[in-house]
Structures are given as structure tokens and as C-alpha cells.
mmCIF file of C-alpha atoms in Angstrom:
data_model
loop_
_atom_site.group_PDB
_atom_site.id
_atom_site.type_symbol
_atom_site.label_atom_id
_atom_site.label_comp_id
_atom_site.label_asym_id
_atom_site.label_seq_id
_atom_site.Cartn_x
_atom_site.Cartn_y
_atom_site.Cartn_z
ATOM 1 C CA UNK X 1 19.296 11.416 -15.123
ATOM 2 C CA UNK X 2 16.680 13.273 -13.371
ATOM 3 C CA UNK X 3 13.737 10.994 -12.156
ATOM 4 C CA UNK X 4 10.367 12.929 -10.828
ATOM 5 C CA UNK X 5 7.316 11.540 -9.782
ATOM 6 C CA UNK X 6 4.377 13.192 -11.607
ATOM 7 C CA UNK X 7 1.226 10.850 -10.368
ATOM 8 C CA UNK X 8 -0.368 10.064 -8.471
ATOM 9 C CA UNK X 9 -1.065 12.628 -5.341
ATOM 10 C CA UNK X 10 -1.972 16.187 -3.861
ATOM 11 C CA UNK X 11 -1.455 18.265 -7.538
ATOM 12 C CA UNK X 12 0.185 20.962 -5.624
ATOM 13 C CA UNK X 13 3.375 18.741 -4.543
ATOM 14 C CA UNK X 14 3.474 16.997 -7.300
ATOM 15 C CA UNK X 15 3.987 20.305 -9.881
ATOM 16 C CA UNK X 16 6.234 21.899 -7.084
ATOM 17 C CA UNK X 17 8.292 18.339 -7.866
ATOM 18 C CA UNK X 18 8.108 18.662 -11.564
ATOM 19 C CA UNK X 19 8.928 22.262 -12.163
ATOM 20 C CA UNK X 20 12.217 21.638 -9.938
ATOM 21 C CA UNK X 21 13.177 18.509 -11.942
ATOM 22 C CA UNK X 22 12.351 20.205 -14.660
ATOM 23 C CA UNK X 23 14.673 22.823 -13.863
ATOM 24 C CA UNK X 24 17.467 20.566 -12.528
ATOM 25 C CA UNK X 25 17.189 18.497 -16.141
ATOM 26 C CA UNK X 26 17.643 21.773 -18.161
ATOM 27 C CA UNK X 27 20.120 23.876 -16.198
ATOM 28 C CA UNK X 28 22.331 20.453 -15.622
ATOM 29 C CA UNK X 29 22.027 19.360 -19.597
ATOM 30 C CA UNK X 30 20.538 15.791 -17.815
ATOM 31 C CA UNK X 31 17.528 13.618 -19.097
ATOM 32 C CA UNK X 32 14.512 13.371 -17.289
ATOM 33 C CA UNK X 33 12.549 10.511 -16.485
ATOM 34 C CA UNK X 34 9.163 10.812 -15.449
ATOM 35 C CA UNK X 35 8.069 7.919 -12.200
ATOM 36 C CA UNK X 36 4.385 6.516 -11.362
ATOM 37 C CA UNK X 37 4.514 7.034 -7.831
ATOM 38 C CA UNK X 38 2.747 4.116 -7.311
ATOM 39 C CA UNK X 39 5.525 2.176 -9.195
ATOM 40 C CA UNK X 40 8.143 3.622 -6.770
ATOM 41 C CA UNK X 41 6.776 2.522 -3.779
ATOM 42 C CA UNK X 42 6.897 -1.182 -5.932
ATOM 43 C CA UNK X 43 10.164 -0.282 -6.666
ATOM 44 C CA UNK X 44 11.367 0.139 -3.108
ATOM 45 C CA UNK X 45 11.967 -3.333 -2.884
ATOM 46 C CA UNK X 46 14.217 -3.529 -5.683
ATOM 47 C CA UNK X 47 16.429 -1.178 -3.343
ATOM 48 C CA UNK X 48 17.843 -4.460 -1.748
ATOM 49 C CA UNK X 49 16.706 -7.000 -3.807
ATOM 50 C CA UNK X 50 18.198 -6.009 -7.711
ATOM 51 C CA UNK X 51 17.558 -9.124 -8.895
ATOM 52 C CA UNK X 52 13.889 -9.338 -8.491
ATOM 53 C CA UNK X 53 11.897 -9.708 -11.633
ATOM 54 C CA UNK X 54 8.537 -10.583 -12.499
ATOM 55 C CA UNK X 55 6.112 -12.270 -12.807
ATOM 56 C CA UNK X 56 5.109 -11.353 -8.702
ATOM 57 C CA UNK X 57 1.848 -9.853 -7.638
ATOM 58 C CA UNK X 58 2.196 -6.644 -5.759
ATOM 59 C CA UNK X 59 0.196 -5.598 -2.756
ATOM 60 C CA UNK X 60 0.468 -1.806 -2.756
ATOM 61 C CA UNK X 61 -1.270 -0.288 0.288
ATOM 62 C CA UNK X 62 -1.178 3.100 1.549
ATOM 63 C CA UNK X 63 -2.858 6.216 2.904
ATOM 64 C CA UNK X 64 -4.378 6.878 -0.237
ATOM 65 C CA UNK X 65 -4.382 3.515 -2.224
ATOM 66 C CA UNK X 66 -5.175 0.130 -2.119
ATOM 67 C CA UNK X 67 -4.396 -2.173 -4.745
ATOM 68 C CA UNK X 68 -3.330 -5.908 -6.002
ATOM 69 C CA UNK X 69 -1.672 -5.647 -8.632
ATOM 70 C CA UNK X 70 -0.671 -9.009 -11.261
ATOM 71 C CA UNK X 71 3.028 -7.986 -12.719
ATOM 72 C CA UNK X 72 3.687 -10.623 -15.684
ATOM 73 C CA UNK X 73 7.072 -8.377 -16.296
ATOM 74 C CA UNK X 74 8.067 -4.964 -15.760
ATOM 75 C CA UNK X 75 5.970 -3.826 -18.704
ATOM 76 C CA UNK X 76 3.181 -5.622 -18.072
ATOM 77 C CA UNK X 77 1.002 -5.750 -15.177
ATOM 78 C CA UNK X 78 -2.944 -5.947 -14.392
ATOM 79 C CA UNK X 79 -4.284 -4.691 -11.387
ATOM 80 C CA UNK X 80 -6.734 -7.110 -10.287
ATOM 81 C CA UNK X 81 -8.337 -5.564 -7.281
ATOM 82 C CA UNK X 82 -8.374 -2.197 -5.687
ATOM 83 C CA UNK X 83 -10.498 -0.171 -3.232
ATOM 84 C CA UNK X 84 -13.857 0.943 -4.017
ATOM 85 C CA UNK X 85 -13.631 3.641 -1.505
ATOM 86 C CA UNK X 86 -11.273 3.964 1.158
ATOM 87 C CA UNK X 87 -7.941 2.940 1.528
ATOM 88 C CA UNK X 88 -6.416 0.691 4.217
ATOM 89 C CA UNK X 89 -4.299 3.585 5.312
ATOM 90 C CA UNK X 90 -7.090 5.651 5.565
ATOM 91 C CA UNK X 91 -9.059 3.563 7.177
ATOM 92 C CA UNK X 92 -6.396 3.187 10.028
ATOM 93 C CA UNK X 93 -6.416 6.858 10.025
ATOM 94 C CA UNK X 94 -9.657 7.707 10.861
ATOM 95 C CA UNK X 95 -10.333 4.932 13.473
ATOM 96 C CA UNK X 96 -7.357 6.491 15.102
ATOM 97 C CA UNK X 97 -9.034 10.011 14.873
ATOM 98 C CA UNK X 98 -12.554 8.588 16.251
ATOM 99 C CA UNK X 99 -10.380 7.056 19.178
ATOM 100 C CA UNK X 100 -8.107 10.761 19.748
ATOM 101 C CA UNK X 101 -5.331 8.903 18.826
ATOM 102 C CA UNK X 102 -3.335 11.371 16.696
ATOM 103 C CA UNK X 103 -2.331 10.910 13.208
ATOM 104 C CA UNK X 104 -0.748 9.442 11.260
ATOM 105 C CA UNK X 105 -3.153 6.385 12.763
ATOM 106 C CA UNK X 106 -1.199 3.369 11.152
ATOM 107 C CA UNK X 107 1.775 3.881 13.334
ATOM 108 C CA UNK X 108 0.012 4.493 16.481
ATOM 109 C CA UNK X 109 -3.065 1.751 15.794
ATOM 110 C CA UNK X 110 0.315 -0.873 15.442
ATOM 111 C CA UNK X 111 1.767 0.045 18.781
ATOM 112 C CA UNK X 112 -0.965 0.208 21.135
ATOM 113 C CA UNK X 113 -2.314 -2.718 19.713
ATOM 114 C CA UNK X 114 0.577 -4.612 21.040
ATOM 115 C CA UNK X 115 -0.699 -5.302 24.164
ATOM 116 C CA UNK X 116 -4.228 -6.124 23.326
ATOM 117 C CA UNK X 117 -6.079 -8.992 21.866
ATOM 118 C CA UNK X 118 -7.317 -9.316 18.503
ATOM 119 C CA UNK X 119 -10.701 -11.433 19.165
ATOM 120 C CA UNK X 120 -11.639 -9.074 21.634
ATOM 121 C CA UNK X 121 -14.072 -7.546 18.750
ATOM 122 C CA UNK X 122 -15.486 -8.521 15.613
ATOM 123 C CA UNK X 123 -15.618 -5.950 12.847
ATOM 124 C CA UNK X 124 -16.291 -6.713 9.511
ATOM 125 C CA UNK X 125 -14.507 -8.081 6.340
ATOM 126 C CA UNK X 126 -16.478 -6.241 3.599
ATOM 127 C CA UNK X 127 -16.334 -7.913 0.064
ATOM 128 C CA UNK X 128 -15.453 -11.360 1.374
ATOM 129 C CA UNK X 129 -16.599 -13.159 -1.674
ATOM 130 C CA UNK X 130 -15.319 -15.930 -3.620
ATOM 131 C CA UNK X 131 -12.808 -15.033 -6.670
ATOM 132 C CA UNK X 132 -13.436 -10.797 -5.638
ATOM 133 C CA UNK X 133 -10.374 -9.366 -5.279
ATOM 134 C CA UNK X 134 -11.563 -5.394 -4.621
ATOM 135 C CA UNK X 135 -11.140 -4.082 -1.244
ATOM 136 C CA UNK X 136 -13.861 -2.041 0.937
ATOM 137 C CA UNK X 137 -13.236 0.081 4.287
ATOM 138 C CA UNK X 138 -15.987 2.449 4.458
ATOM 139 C CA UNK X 139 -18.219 0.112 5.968
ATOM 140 C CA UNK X 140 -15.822 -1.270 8.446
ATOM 141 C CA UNK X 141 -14.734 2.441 9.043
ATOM 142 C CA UNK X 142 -18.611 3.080 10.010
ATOM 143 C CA UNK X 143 -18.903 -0.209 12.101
ATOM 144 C CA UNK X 144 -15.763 0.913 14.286
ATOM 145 C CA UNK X 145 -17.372 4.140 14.704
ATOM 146 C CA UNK X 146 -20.785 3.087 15.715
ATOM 147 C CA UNK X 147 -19.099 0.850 18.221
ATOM 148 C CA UNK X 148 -17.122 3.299 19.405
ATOM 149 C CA UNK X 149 -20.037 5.698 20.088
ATOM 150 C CA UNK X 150 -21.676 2.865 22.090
ATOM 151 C CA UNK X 151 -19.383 2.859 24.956
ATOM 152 C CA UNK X 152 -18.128 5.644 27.233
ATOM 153 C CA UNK X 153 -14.960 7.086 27.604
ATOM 154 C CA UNK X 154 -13.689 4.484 30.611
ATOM 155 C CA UNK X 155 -14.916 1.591 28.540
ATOM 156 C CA UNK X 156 -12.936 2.804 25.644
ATOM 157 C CA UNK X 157 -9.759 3.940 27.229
ATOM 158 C CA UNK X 158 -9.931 0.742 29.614
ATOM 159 C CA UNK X 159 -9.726 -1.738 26.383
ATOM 160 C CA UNK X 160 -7.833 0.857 24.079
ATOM 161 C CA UNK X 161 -5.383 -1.812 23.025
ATOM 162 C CA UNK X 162 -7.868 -4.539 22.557
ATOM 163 C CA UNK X 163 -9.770 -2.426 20.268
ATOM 164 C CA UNK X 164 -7.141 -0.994 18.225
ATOM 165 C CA UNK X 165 -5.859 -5.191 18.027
ATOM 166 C CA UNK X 166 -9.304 -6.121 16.726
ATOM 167 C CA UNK X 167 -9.331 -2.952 14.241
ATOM 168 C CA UNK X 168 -6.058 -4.212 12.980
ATOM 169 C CA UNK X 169 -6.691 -7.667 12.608
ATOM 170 C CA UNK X 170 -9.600 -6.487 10.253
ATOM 171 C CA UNK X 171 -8.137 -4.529 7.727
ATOM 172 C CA UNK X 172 -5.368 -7.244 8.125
ATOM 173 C CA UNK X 173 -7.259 -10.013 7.612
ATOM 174 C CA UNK X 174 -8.621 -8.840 4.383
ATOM 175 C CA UNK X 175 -5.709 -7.935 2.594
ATOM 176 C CA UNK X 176 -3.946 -11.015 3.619
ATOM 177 C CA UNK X 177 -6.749 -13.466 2.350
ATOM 178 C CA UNK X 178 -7.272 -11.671 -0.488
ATOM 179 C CA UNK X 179 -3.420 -11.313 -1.595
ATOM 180 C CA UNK X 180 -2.682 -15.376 -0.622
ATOM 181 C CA UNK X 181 -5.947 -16.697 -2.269
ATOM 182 C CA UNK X 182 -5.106 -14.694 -5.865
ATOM 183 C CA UNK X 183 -1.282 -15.760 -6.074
ATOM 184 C CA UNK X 184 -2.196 -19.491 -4.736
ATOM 185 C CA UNK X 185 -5.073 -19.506 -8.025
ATOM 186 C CA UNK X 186 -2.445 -18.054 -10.347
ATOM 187 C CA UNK X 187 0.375 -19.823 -9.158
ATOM 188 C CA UNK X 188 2.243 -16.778 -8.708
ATOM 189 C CA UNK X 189 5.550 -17.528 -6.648
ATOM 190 C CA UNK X 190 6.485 -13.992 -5.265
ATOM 191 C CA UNK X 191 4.682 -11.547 -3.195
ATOM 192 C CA UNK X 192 5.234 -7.992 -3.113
ATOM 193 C CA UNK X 193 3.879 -5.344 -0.383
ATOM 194 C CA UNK X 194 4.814 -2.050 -0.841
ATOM 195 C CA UNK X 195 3.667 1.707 0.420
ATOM 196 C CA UNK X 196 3.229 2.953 3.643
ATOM 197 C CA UNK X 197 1.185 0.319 5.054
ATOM 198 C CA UNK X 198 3.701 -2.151 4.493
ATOM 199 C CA UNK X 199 5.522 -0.662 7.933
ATOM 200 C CA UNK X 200 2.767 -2.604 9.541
ATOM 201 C CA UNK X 201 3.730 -5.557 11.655
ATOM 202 C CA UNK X 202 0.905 -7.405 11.881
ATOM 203 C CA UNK X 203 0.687 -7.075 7.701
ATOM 204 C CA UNK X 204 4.273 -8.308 7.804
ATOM 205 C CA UNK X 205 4.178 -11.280 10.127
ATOM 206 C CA UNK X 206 0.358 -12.587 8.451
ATOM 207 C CA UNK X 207 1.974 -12.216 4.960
ATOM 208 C CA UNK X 208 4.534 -14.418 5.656
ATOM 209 C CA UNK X 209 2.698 -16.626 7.260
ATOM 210 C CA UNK X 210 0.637 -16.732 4.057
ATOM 211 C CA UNK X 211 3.387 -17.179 1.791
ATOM 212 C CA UNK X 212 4.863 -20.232 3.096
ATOM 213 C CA UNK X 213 1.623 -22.029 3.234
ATOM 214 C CA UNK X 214 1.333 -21.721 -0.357
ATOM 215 C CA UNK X 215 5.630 -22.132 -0.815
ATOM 216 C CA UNK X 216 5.820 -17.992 -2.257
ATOM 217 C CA UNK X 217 8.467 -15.745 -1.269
ATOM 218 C CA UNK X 218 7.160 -12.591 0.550
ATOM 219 C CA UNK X 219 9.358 -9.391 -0.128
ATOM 220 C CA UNK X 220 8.885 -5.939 2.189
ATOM 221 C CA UNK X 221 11.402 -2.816 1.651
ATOM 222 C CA UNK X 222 12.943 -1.677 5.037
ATOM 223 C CA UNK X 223 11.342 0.301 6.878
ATOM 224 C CA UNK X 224 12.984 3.260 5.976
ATOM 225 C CA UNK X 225 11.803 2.696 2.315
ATOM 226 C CA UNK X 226 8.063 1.892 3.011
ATOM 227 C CA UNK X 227 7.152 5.401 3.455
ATOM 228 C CA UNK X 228 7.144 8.364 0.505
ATOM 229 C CA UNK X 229 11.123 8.484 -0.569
ATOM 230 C CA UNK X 230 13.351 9.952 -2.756
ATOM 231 C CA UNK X 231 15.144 6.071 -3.265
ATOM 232 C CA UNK X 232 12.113 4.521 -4.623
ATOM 233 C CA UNK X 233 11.757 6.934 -7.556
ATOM 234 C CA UNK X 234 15.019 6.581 -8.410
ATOM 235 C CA UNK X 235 14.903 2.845 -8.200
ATOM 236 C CA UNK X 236 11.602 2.539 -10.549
ATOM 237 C CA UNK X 237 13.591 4.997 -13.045
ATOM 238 C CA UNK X 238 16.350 2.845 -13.681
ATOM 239 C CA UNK X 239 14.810 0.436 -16.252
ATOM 240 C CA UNK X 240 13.880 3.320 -18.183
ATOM 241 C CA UNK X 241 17.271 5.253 -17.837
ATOM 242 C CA UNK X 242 18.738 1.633 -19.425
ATOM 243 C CA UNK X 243 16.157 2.023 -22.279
ATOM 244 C CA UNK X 244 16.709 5.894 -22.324
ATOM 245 C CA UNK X 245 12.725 6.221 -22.118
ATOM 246 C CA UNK X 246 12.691 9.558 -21.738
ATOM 247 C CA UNK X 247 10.909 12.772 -20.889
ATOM 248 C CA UNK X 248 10.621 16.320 -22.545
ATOM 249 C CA UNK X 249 10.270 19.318 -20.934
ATOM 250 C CA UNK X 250 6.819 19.895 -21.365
ATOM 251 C CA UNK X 251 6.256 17.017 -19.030
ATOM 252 C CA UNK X 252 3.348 17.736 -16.309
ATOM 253 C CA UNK X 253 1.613 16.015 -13.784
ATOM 254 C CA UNK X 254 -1.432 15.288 -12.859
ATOM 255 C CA UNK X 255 -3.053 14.211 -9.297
ATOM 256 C CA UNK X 256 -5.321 10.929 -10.965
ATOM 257 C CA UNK X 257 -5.333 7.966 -9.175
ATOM 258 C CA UNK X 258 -4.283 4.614 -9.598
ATOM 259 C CA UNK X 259 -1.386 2.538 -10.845
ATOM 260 C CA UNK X 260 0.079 3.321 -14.449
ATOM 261 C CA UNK X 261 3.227 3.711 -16.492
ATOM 262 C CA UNK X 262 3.738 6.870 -18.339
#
């Protein structure tokens, strides 16, 4: 079969990607299956690990979304938290534009911040409440920048990796707490992160950490799955090629956010 991802994301890409499977599917005499793209980058981790069912809860952060999301099985999920404004990865993008870092800033913020400490600075954890489980970066974002602003150029280049640790450890912090305090209420055994984000190393190392407190099983894809692939489509298509859940081919996409099947 032919499996396309037709939400969420930039509209443009997305119909570029629909009107070629769309072609492919026709021309080919092959079914198509339409993807969440969301759902891929869950999916990702079924790559390696076939046998992983629900229930889990799923931490999918990227440049564009943040969410936590309650799988009870592969047909039913709730998403119990998700960003009320910006997402992790953007957040680590535009701190890494306020310090001329370069883009994209999650890559970069992780490297540099190597060889810093991570209590060199205090920013915020916004929405640190009791039973919330919605994540919030614009203040943080505005925090790092009024810091940032209130020290010169030698200041900031001199303690560039301490900074960029502290920055980290913040958005860190947050969705680690939030993630281990949801599946330790619900009892929930297996932890999922997925999307870009999940390349972090710091995200990786406190998530584990996290999940053998509370005796869960973390689960990451590799690297080379973390970030927007063809693979992770294709893996989140194969329940539905089994159960020949089809598309037609007046299928179309649309740029919406957030995390649904179609």
C-alpha cells in the first residue's frame, strides 16, 4: 500500500505529499492509507520494538507540538495535556536564535550545553500545578530573553554553555515531571517519547531516570527515527493495511493541529 501523511503541518508539503501518493496509488493499482503525522512519529518506536502495545502514555514533543498523550489501545487514546502556546521545540529554537546560535536550536542548545552547568540559572517552570498536565513556553521563552538582554556580549559568550545547560534543564524539567507524575497516578507501565525532541539527551537520560523510580519502561526510537521520516509513516500504516482501512482518492489534507486518527 501507499501510506501518506496528510496532518498535521505546513499545508503546502503536506498536498505536494498527497497529490504524489495519490498518484503513486492510482498509476500502481495500490491502496492508500492516509497517516496522522503525529501518530508516525508514535509509531517510530514500533520500528524496533513490534511488539509494543498499549495501554502506554506517549510524550510527543517537537518543533511544532507538545503533547501527553493516554493510549488505552491503538484505537483509543486521550491526550491529556498539550501546549497552550509554544512548543518545546520551539522554544529551544528561539532561545538559540536570541543567543546567534543557528537553527535548528535543539541540536545545538544539547551540545554546547555539555560543558556547562545546569544550576547556573533559574528560569521558570510555567504551569507547575498539581494534577495540570498542559505545557507553557512562552513565558519561559520571554524570561530567557529578558535575561539575555541584561548582560553584554562577554558575559554571555563567557557562560554560553552554562546558560544553554540551565535553558535545557527547564524545558526538561517540565516535561519530565509532568510525564512521570501522570503515568505514576494512572499506573501506566510504559512510556513513550517520540518527535524530534526526543533526540535530546538530557530528555533521554531524565526520562529514564523517571521511569525506574516509578518501575515503567521508557521507549525512544533511534536517533535516526526521531526526526520527520519516511519509516514512521509506514510503521503507523500497518495496523490499518491489516484492517484494509483505507483511503479514496479524493483524500486531502489539511495543516490543523494536534493528534488524531483519520
Amino acid at each position: 500500500a501507499i501510506a501518506v501523511s496528510i496532518n498535521p503541518g505546513l499545508i503546502g508539503s503536506l498536498l505536494v505529499g498527497v497529490s504524489f501518493a495519490k498518484s503513486l496509488s492510482y498509476s500502481l493499482n495500490k491502496p492508500l492509507i492516509a497517516v496522522n503525522h503525529m501518530i508516525g512519529h508514535i509509531f517510530a518506536n514500533k520500528i524496533e520494538n513490534p511488539d509494543l502495545l498499549p495501554p502506554y502514555l506517549a510524550l510527543v514533543v517537537s518543533g511544532g507540538h507538545t503533547e501527553l498523550v493516554h493510549f488505552k489501545s491503538e484505537n483509543e487514546f486521550e491526550v491529556v495535556g498539550k501546549t497552550r502556546d509554544d512548543a518545546a521545540g520551539e522554544a529551544f529554537d528561539k532561545v538559540a536564535k536570541l543567543l546567534k546560535l543557528g537553527y535548528p536550536g535543539g541540536p545545538l542548545i544539547d551540545k554546547i550545553s555539555k560543558n556547562g552547568d545546569p544550576k547556573f540559572h533559574y528560569f521558570p517552570r510555567a504551569l507547575n500545578k498539581k494534577d495540570n498536565y498542559d505545557f507553557s513556553f512562552s513565558g519561559f521563552k520571554t524570561s530567557v530573553r529578558n535575561y539575555i538582554e541584561s548582560k553584554d556580549s562577554k558575559f554571555i559568550e563567557e557562560h554560553l554553555a552554562d546558560i544553554t545547560a540551565s535553558v535545557q534543564k527547564a524545558i526538561v524539567d517540565i516535561l519530565v515531571k509532568k510525564t512521570i507524575t501522570y503515568a505514576l497516578k494512572n499506573k501506566i507501565d510504559k512510556i513513550i517519547v517520540a518527535g524530534g525532541v526526543s533526540a535530546n539527551s538530557l530528555l533521554r537520560s531524565e526520562i529514564k531516570k523517571g521511569a525506574a523510580k516509578i518501575n515503567a519502561e521508557a521507549y525512544f526510537p533511534s536517533m535516526q527515527y526521531c526526526m520527520d521520516n519516511a519509516a514512521m509513516i509506514g510503521a503507523a500504516a500497518v495496523s490499518k493495511l491489516e484492517k484494509e482501512q483505507y483511503a479514496d482518492l479524493e483524500l486531502n489534507a489539511f495543516s490543523t493541529k494536534g493528534l488524531r486518527f483519520l
